[in-house]
């Protein structure tokens, strides 16, 4: 399985495989399971449906590794548009529907000025979010971006203390980052991590990643911040619930997060039990990298995709 995962994550970086998958006629219908639409209004509609089911959402405008400034500005504008749409639809109250931003999409990789450009754009997105009455979380990308992303987080939090961070349990450094970020008012999403990382920086075995996740969750749940436990893993969800009891945390003083289309019944079950549950809803045209990472996570998703190719392709 690790070989398959590795191959899919490599494919996610290949231009040729990308062209093949993106143009396959069947791809769109399979992708719909994970990405509810390409347009902002489709994303807002998906959020309204989830909210009606008792869930919260965080919207992600798909796209990463922006290569020019015009594209970075277009992504910033897309966030402003969708935030206005969420607000008009009455979905932002109490941060029910917020947005997640990849800094590489707003310019982080644009040469020596990349960090400054990304900070400016993220600042403008935060300002739009504040106007809309909601929050922003900064997604975490590959390990080379972590220091820059945490530095931008610190800058943004001076003006917008509610900006959320993401930490990836597979990185050796993350236990330390959890300790640093487990302070009052600090919103931190903990996930396992989705990128192809070298052994020099990340645990190579799934078991070690799971153990690291538990240690990080312990730190965050014992701290004074607002932990956001992002996982579909039933064992880790149970551990999260147990940690809440152990740390005398009331429901709503932390939340669970899952991806759109993955374990939707479990999302609703947890919400029915009174837990705060947020669904990560990606939308937009640039769905390829996100889609390949979802395939890499679960062999059943690959089988589903290949079956569709064979029956309809
Ligand atoms: P994993 O993939 O190991 O699955 C564990 C178990 O969960 C499986 O064995 C199965 O029991 C169950 N399961 C998983 N998928 C299932 C399915 N389709 N149906 C039924 N059961 C299923 N990563 C990153 O690097 N940066 C980021 O910013 C984010 N952001 C983010 C936000 C949110 C809300 C989520 C949920 C995830 C992310 N991630 C992320 C992705 C994350 O790092 C990770 O790759 C995926 O969540 C998969 O890891 P799991 O914890 O779900 O476990």
Tab-separated table of C-alpha atoms and ligand atoms in Angstrom:
chain	number	residue	atom	x	y	z
A	1	UNK	CA	0.000	0.000	0.000
A	2	UNK	CA	2.883	2.324	0.782
A	3	UNK	CA	4.169	1.721	-2.773
A	4	UNK	CA	0.781	2.676	-4.231
A	5	UNK	CA	0.608	5.758	-2.025
A	6	UNK	CA	4.097	6.796	-3.050
A	7	UNK	CA	3.258	6.312	-6.762
A	8	UNK	CA	0.071	8.382	-6.500
A	9	UNK	CA	1.785	11.192	-4.631
A	10	UNK	CA	4.500	11.187	-7.306
A	11	UNK	CA	1.809	11.213	-10.000
A	12	UNK	CA	0.283	14.232	-8.281
A	13	UNK	CA	3.461	16.104	-9.201
A	14	UNK	CA	3.640	14.869	-12.842
A	15	UNK	CA	2.443	17.153	-15.635
A	16	UNK	CA	1.781	14.200	-18.028
A	17	UNK	CA	-0.339	12.209	-15.563
A	18	UNK	CA	-2.131	15.410	-14.687
A	19	UNK	CA	-3.120	16.054	-18.318
A	20	UNK	CA	-4.324	12.457	-18.669
A	21	UNK	CA	-6.488	12.509	-15.542
A	22	UNK	CA	-7.862	16.020	-16.038
A	23	UNK	CA	-9.019	15.287	-19.615
A	24	UNK	CA	-10.482	11.806	-18.925
A	25	UNK	CA	-14.245	12.185	-19.484
A	26	UNK	CA	-15.092	10.233	-16.354
A	27	UNK	CA	-12.885	12.229	-13.998
A	28	UNK	CA	-15.423	14.981	-13.335
A	29	UNK	CA	-18.103	12.644	-11.985
A	30	UNK	CA	-15.636	10.861	-9.703
A	31	UNK	CA	-14.136	14.156	-8.573
A	32	UNK	CA	-17.624	15.415	-7.610
A	33	UNK	CA	-17.553	13.067	-4.671
A	34	UNK	CA	-14.700	15.083	-3.141
A	35	UNK	CA	-15.195	18.516	-4.762
A	36	UNK	CA	-18.792	19.797	-4.902
A	37	UNK	CA	-18.213	22.287	-7.724
A	38	UNK	CA	-15.959	24.681	-9.568
A	39	UNK	CA	-17.911	27.932	-8.980
A	40	UNK	CA	-18.220	29.986	-5.785
A	41	UNK	CA	-22.023	29.707	-5.733
A	42	UNK	CA	-21.806	25.900	-5.884
A	43	UNK	CA	-19.441	26.018	-2.912
A	44	UNK	CA	-21.824	28.252	-0.960
A	45	UNK	CA	-24.733	25.908	-1.764
A	46	UNK	CA	-22.728	22.928	-0.502
A	47	UNK	CA	-22.006	24.845	2.722
A	48	UNK	CA	-25.694	25.694	3.171
A	49	UNK	CA	-26.587	21.992	2.894
A	50	UNK	CA	-23.961	20.997	5.435
A	51	UNK	CA	-25.011	23.736	7.852
A	52	UNK	CA	-28.628	22.577	7.537
A	53	UNK	CA	-27.361	19.142	8.641
A	54	UNK	CA	-25.817	20.657	11.796
A	55	UNK	CA	-22.232	20.876	10.497
A	56	UNK	CA	-19.748	23.735	10.137
A	57	UNK	CA	-17.545	24.217	7.077
A	58	UNK	CA	-14.239	25.615	5.921
A	59	UNK	CA	-14.031	26.455	2.211
A	60	UNK	CA	-10.852	25.927	0.232
A	61	UNK	CA	-10.420	27.595	-3.161
A	62	UNK	CA	-8.434	24.913	-4.977
A	63	UNK	CA	-5.084	25.847	-6.436
A	64	UNK	CA	-1.543	25.765	-5.153
A	65	UNK	CA	1.942	26.709	-6.329
A	66	UNK	CA	0.904	29.960	-7.957
A	67	UNK	CA	3.579	30.978	-10.451
A	68	UNK	CA	2.766	34.619	-11.140
A	69	UNK	CA	1.474	37.629	-9.281
A	70	UNK	CA	-1.670	37.980	-11.413
A	71	UNK	CA	-2.732	34.465	-10.425
A	72	UNK	CA	-1.988	35.195	-6.754
A	73	UNK	CA	-4.230	38.289	-6.925
A	74	UNK	CA	-6.956	36.277	-8.661
A	75	UNK	CA	-6.923	33.755	-5.794
A	76	UNK	CA	-7.183	36.573	-3.235
A	77	UNK	CA	-10.150	37.968	-5.173
A	78	UNK	CA	-11.774	34.534	-5.330
A	79	UNK	CA	-11.642	34.388	-1.522
A	80	UNK	CA	-13.179	37.855	-1.229
A	81	UNK	CA	-16.005	36.777	-3.559
A	82	UNK	CA	-16.756	33.565	-1.711
A	83	UNK	CA	-16.608	35.262	1.705
A	84	UNK	CA	-19.139	37.828	0.504
A	85	UNK	CA	-21.283	34.965	-0.821
A	86	UNK	CA	-21.174	33.123	2.517
A	87	UNK	CA	-22.081	36.318	4.364
A	88	UNK	CA	-24.999	37.128	2.024
A	89	UNK	CA	-26.301	33.596	2.497
A	90	UNK	CA	-26.230	34.116	6.291
A	91	UNK	CA	-23.685	31.330	6.791
A	92	UNK	CA	-20.881	33.122	8.615
A	93	UNK	CA	-22.470	33.754	12.016
A	94	UNK	CA	-20.162	32.610	14.818
A	95	UNK	CA	-17.629	31.395	12.250
A	96	UNK	CA	-19.958	28.563	11.174
A	97	UNK	CA	-18.528	28.726	7.644
A	98	UNK	CA	-14.966	29.989	7.315
A	99	UNK	CA	-12.198	29.646	4.701
A	100	UNK	CA	-8.909	27.756	4.493
A	101	UNK	CA	-6.051	29.304	2.518
A	102	UNK	CA	-2.930	27.744	1.010
A	103	UNK	CA	-0.218	30.389	1.112
A	104	UNK	CA	1.414	28.976	-2.030
A	105	UNK	CA	-1.793	29.881	-3.867
A	106	UNK	CA	-1.490	33.543	-2.868
A	107	UNK	CA	2.175	33.974	-3.777
A	108	UNK	CA	4.401	32.334	-1.128
A	109	UNK	CA	6.588	30.671	-3.779
A	110	UNK	CA	7.092	33.802	-5.908
A	111	UNK	CA	10.831	34.209	-5.377
A	112	UNK	CA	12.506	36.246	-2.654
A	113	UNK	CA	9.421	38.469	-2.198
A	114	UNK	CA	7.067	35.497	-2.032
A	115	UNK	CA	6.583	35.540	1.727
A	116	UNK	CA	5.830	39.263	1.724
A	117	UNK	CA	3.361	38.914	-1.162
A	118	UNK	CA	1.593	35.975	0.512
A	119	UNK	CA	1.377	37.900	3.782
A	120	UNK	CA	-0.197	40.907	2.041
A	121	UNK	CA	-2.750	38.760	0.240
A	122	UNK	CA	-3.542	36.709	3.340
A	123	UNK	CA	-3.972	39.949	5.279
A	124	UNK	CA	-6.506	41.154	2.719
A	125	UNK	CA	-8.361	37.835	2.904
A	126	UNK	CA	-8.454	38.110	6.709
A	127	UNK	CA	-9.841	41.622	6.433
A	128	UNK	CA	-12.625	40.319	4.141
A	129	UNK	CA	-13.284	37.477	6.576
A	130	UNK	CA	-13.581	39.879	9.497
A	131	UNK	CA	-16.037	41.979	7.518
A	132	UNK	CA	-18.028	38.826	6.770
A	133	UNK	CA	-17.973	37.873	10.465
A	134	UNK	CA	-15.883	34.759	10.153
A	135	UNK	CA	-12.359	33.327	10.365
A	136	UNK	CA	-9.475	32.029	8.224
A	137	UNK	CA	-7.242	28.979	8.689
A	138	UNK	CA	-3.852	28.713	6.951
A	139	UNK	CA	-3.446	25.242	5.436
A	140	UNK	CA	-0.012	23.659	5.827
A	141	UNK	CA	1.865	22.457	2.738
A	142	UNK	CA	5.147	20.589	2.298
A	143	UNK	CA	7.828	20.793	4.986
A	144	UNK	CA	9.896	23.433	3.183
A	145	UNK	CA	7.098	25.946	3.776
A	146	UNK	CA	6.462	25.374	7.494
A	147	UNK	CA	8.752	28.080	8.920
A	148	UNK	CA	7.507	30.664	6.440
A	149	UNK	CA	3.857	29.725	7.082
A	150	UNK	CA	4.255	29.931	10.871
A	151	UNK	CA	5.997	33.277	10.506
A	152	UNK	CA	3.104	34.615	8.370
A	153	UNK	CA	0.678	33.198	10.960
A	154	UNK	CA	2.408	35.168	13.725
A	155	UNK	CA	2.193	38.381	11.677
A	156	UNK	CA	-1.472	37.879	10.830
A	157	UNK	CA	-2.399	37.094	14.426
A	158	UNK	CA	-1.203	40.564	15.498
A	159	UNK	CA	-4.256	41.994	13.711
A	160	UNK	CA	-6.469	38.912	13.540
A	161	UNK	CA	-5.830	36.728	16.601
A	162	UNK	CA	-8.427	34.246	15.378
A	163	UNK	CA	-6.357	33.051	12.380
A	164	UNK	CA	-6.058	29.265	12.559
A	165	UNK	CA	-2.881	27.233	12.054
A	166	UNK	CA	-2.423	23.690	10.739
A	167	UNK	CA	0.171	21.303	12.138
A	168	UNK	CA	1.057	17.943	10.557
A	169	UNK	CA	1.720	15.069	12.964
A	170	UNK	CA	4.046	13.281	10.509
A	171	UNK	CA	6.777	15.924	10.896
A	172	UNK	CA	9.274	15.303	13.710
A	173	UNK	CA	9.181	18.998	14.610
A	174	UNK	CA	5.426	19.152	15.174
A	175	UNK	CA	5.300	18.128	18.844
A	176	UNK	CA	7.346	21.245	19.613
A	177	UNK	CA	5.114	23.405	17.402
A	178	UNK	CA	2.050	22.062	19.265
A	179	UNK	CA	3.546	23.145	22.585
A	180	UNK	CA	4.260	26.611	21.158
A	181	UNK	CA	0.762	27.022	19.740
A	182	UNK	CA	-1.313	25.534	22.583
A	183	UNK	CA	-2.007	28.917	24.141
A	184	UNK	CA	-5.223	30.778	24.816
A	185	UNK	CA	-7.158	31.853	21.730
A	186	UNK	CA	-4.955	29.804	19.396
A	187	UNK	CA	-6.933	27.794	16.843
A	188	UNK	CA	-4.879	24.809	15.700
A	189	UNK	CA	-5.920	22.122	13.241
A	190	UNK	CA	-4.028	18.881	13.772
A	191	UNK	CA	-3.824	16.540	10.775
A	192	UNK	CA	-1.572	13.586	9.884
A	193	UNK	CA	-0.050	15.330	6.841
A	194	UNK	CA	-0.658	14.702	3.148
A	195	UNK	CA	2.603	15.389	1.267
A	196	UNK	CA	5.440	13.124	0.122
A	197	UNK	CA	8.118	13.901	2.686
A	198	UNK	CA	11.655	12.535	3.155
A	199	UNK	CA	12.542	10.381	6.146
A	200	UNK	CA	14.877	13.117	7.317
A	201	UNK	CA	11.899	15.272	8.333
A	202	UNK	CA	8.876	12.964	8.704
A	203	UNK	CA	7.942	9.589	10.200
A	204	UNK	CA	7.887	7.112	7.316
A	205	UNK	CA	5.558	4.572	8.961
A	206	UNK	CA	1.813	5.091	9.378
A	207	UNK	CA	1.958	3.636	12.887
A	208	UNK	CA	4.529	6.198	14.018
A	209	UNK	CA	2.465	8.992	12.456
A	210	UNK	CA	-0.604	7.805	14.399
A	211	UNK	CA	1.378	7.703	17.659
A	212	UNK	CA	2.732	11.199	16.990
A	213	UNK	CA	-0.835	12.360	16.290
A	214	UNK	CA	-1.922	11.125	19.726
A	215	UNK	CA	0.987	12.891	21.468
A	216	UNK	CA	0.219	16.139	19.627
A	217	UNK	CA	-3.522	15.848	20.368
A	218	UNK	CA	-2.697	15.353	24.066
A	219	UNK	CA	-0.691	18.587	24.111
A	220	UNK	CA	-3.338	20.587	22.276
A	221	UNK	CA	-6.284	19.227	24.282
A	222	UNK	CA	-4.462	19.857	27.582
A	223	UNK	CA	-3.591	23.403	26.490
A	224	UNK	CA	-5.647	26.585	26.569
A	225	UNK	CA	-6.192	26.926	22.804
A	226	UNK	CA	-8.927	25.688	20.472
A	227	UNK	CA	-7.879	22.304	19.010
A	228	UNK	CA	-9.348	21.220	15.685
A	229	UNK	CA	-8.811	17.478	15.324
A	230	UNK	CA	-8.795	16.775	11.573
A	231	UNK	CA	-8.968	13.058	10.888
A	232	UNK	CA	-11.276	10.310	9.610
A	233	UNK	CA	-9.490	7.719	11.684
A	234	UNK	CA	-12.033	6.088	14.042
A	235	UNK	CA	-9.381	5.295	16.675
A	236	UNK	CA	-8.088	8.844	16.721
A	237	UNK	CA	-11.620	10.250	16.918
A	238	UNK	CA	-12.275	8.029	19.961
A	239	UNK	CA	-9.008	9.176	21.517
A	240	UNK	CA	-9.988	12.808	20.833
A	241	UNK	CA	-13.303	12.306	22.631
A	242	UNK	CA	-11.544	10.624	25.570
A	243	UNK	CA	-9.008	13.471	25.787
A	244	UNK	CA	-11.865	15.972	25.964
A	245	UNK	CA	-13.304	14.136	28.993
A	246	UNK	CA	-9.870	13.766	30.596
A	247	UNK	CA	-9.158	17.490	30.197
A	248	UNK	CA	-12.685	18.506	31.277
A	249	UNK	CA	-13.301	20.216	27.963
A	250	UNK	CA	-16.900	20.905	27.090
A	251	UNK	CA	-18.221	20.110	23.613
A	252	UNK	CA	-17.605	23.163	21.450
A	253	UNK	CA	-14.315	24.054	23.158
A	254	UNK	CA	-12.635	21.939	20.430
A	255	UNK	CA	-13.876	20.504	17.157
A	256	UNK	CA	-13.507	17.558	14.808
A	257	UNK	CA	-12.824	18.181	11.143
A	258	UNK	CA	-13.239	15.919	8.115
A	259	UNK	CA	-13.056	16.304	4.360
A	260	UNK	CA	-16.087	16.722	2.112
A	261	UNK	CA	-17.319	13.340	0.889
A	262	UNK	CA	-15.288	11.271	3.345
A	263	UNK	CA	-17.200	9.444	6.088
A	264	UNK	CA	-20.249	11.765	5.810
A	265	UNK	CA	-22.297	9.479	8.085
A	266	UNK	CA	-19.659	9.748	10.806
A	267	UNK	CA	-19.669	13.553	10.430
A	268	UNK	CA	-23.409	13.577	11.099
A	269	UNK	CA	-23.202	11.034	13.911
A	270	UNK	CA	-20.655	13.122	15.808
A	271	UNK	CA	-22.707	16.294	15.280
A	272	UNK	CA	-25.830	14.483	16.539
A	273	UNK	CA	-23.815	13.567	19.663
A	274	UNK	CA	-23.319	17.295	20.275
A	275	UNK	CA	-19.748	17.568	18.943
A	276	UNK	CA	-18.695	20.544	16.829
A	277	UNK	CA	-17.826	19.101	13.405
A	278	UNK	CA	-16.404	21.112	10.536
A	279	UNK	CA	-16.281	19.834	6.954
A	280	UNK	CA	-13.457	20.986	4.682
A	281	UNK	CA	-15.091	21.854	1.362
A	282	UNK	CA	-12.753	22.348	-1.608
A	283	UNK	CA	-14.045	24.015	-4.770
A	284	UNK	CA	-12.600	25.407	-8.003
A	285	UNK	CA	-11.133	24.251	-11.296
A	286	UNK	CA	-7.710	23.286	-10.054
A	287	UNK	CA	-8.739	20.068	-8.315
A	288	UNK	CA	-5.976	17.735	-9.553
A	289	UNK	CA	-3.403	17.859	-6.716
A	290	UNK	CA	-6.104	17.678	-4.042
A	291	UNK	CA	-7.839	14.758	-5.787
A	292	UNK	CA	-4.610	12.748	-6.166
A	293	UNK	CA	-3.802	13.171	-2.466
A	294	UNK	CA	-7.255	11.798	-1.590
A	295	UNK	CA	-6.656	8.783	-3.865
A	296	UNK	CA	-3.269	8.206	-2.240
A	297	UNK	CA	-4.852	8.053	1.204
A	298	UNK	CA	-7.187	5.178	0.524
A	299	UNK	CA	-6.873	2.239	-1.884
A	300	UNK	CA	-10.683	1.946	-2.066
A	301	UNK	CA	-10.788	5.413	-3.626
A	302	UNK	CA	-8.315	4.308	-6.309
A	303	UNK	CA	-10.361	1.181	-7.038
A	304	UNK	CA	-13.494	3.350	-7.331
A	305	UNK	CA	-11.732	5.687	-9.780
A	306	UNK	CA	-10.269	2.860	-11.909
A	307	UNK	CA	-13.620	1.023	-12.018
A	308	UNK	CA	-15.284	4.193	-13.292
A	309	UNK	CA	-12.595	4.593	-15.964
A	310	UNK	CA	-13.120	1.021	-17.150
A	311	UNK	CA	-16.902	1.095	-17.204
A	312	UNK	CA	-17.396	4.548	-18.679
A	313	UNK	CA	-14.057	5.561	-20.193
B	1	LIG	P1	-5.950	7.895	7.267
B	1	LIG	O1	-5.989	8.333	5.838
B	1	LIG	O2	-4.733	7.194	7.782
B	1	LIG	O3	-7.215	7.008	7.505
B	1	LIG	C1	-7.367	6.386	8.759
B	1	LIG	C2	-8.639	5.619	8.804
B	1	LIG	O4	-9.750	6.494	8.582
B	1	LIG	C3	-8.789	4.549	7.756
B	1	LIG	O5	-8.080	3.400	8.106
B	1	LIG	C4	-10.291	4.378	7.774
B	1	LIG	O6	-10.664	3.636	8.895
B	1	LIG	C5	-10.771	5.789	7.941
B	1	LIG	N1	-11.056	6.375	6.611
B	1	LIG	C6	-10.252	7.194	5.915
B	1	LIG	N2	-10.853	7.524	4.744
B	1	LIG	C7	-12.023	6.867	4.727
B	1	LIG	C8	-13.091	6.770	3.799
B	1	LIG	N3	-13.055	7.392	2.610
B	1	LIG	N4	-14.156	6.016	4.116
B	1	LIG	C9	-14.194	5.350	5.288
B	1	LIG	N5	-13.210	5.399	6.189
B	1	LIG	C10	-12.144	6.141	5.924
B	1	LIG	N6	-3.016	17.768	5.228
B	1	LIG	C11	-1.994	18.653	5.104
B	1	LIG	O7	-0.865	18.222	4.855
B	1	LIG	N7	-2.211	19.985	5.263
B	1	LIG	C12	-3.432	20.492	5.568
B	1	LIG	O8	-3.584	21.714	5.700
B	1	LIG	C13	-4.513	19.579	5.714
B	1	LIG	N8	-5.770	20.008	6.019
B	1	LIG	C14	-6.757	19.081	6.309
B	1	LIG	C15	-8.005	19.515	6.754
B	1	LIG	C16	-8.958	18.572	7.129
B	1	LIG	C17	-10.278	19.040	7.638
B	1	LIG	C18	-8.671	17.183	7.030
B	1	LIG	C19	-9.660	16.150	7.470
B	1	LIG	C20	-7.467	16.771	6.547
B	1	LIG	C21	-6.498	17.695	6.158
B	1	LIG	N9	-5.280	17.292	5.661
B	1	LIG	C22	-4.271	18.214	5.511
B	1	LIG	C23	-5.092	15.892	5.184
B	1	LIG	C24	-4.506	15.020	6.277
B	1	LIG	O9	-3.172	15.366	6.494
B	1	LIG	C25	-4.578	13.534	5.879
B	1	LIG	O10	-3.858	13.335	4.705
B	1	LIG	C26	-5.982	13.019	5.684
B	1	LIG	O11	-6.889	13.579	6.601
B	1	LIG	C27	-6.023	11.512	5.855
B	1	LIG	O12	-5.646	11.169	7.154
B	1	LIG	P2	-6.651	10.551	8.248
B	1	LIG	O13	-6.322	11.182	9.528
B	1	LIG	O14	-8.043	10.710	7.805
B	1	LIG	O15	-6.199	9.065	8.330
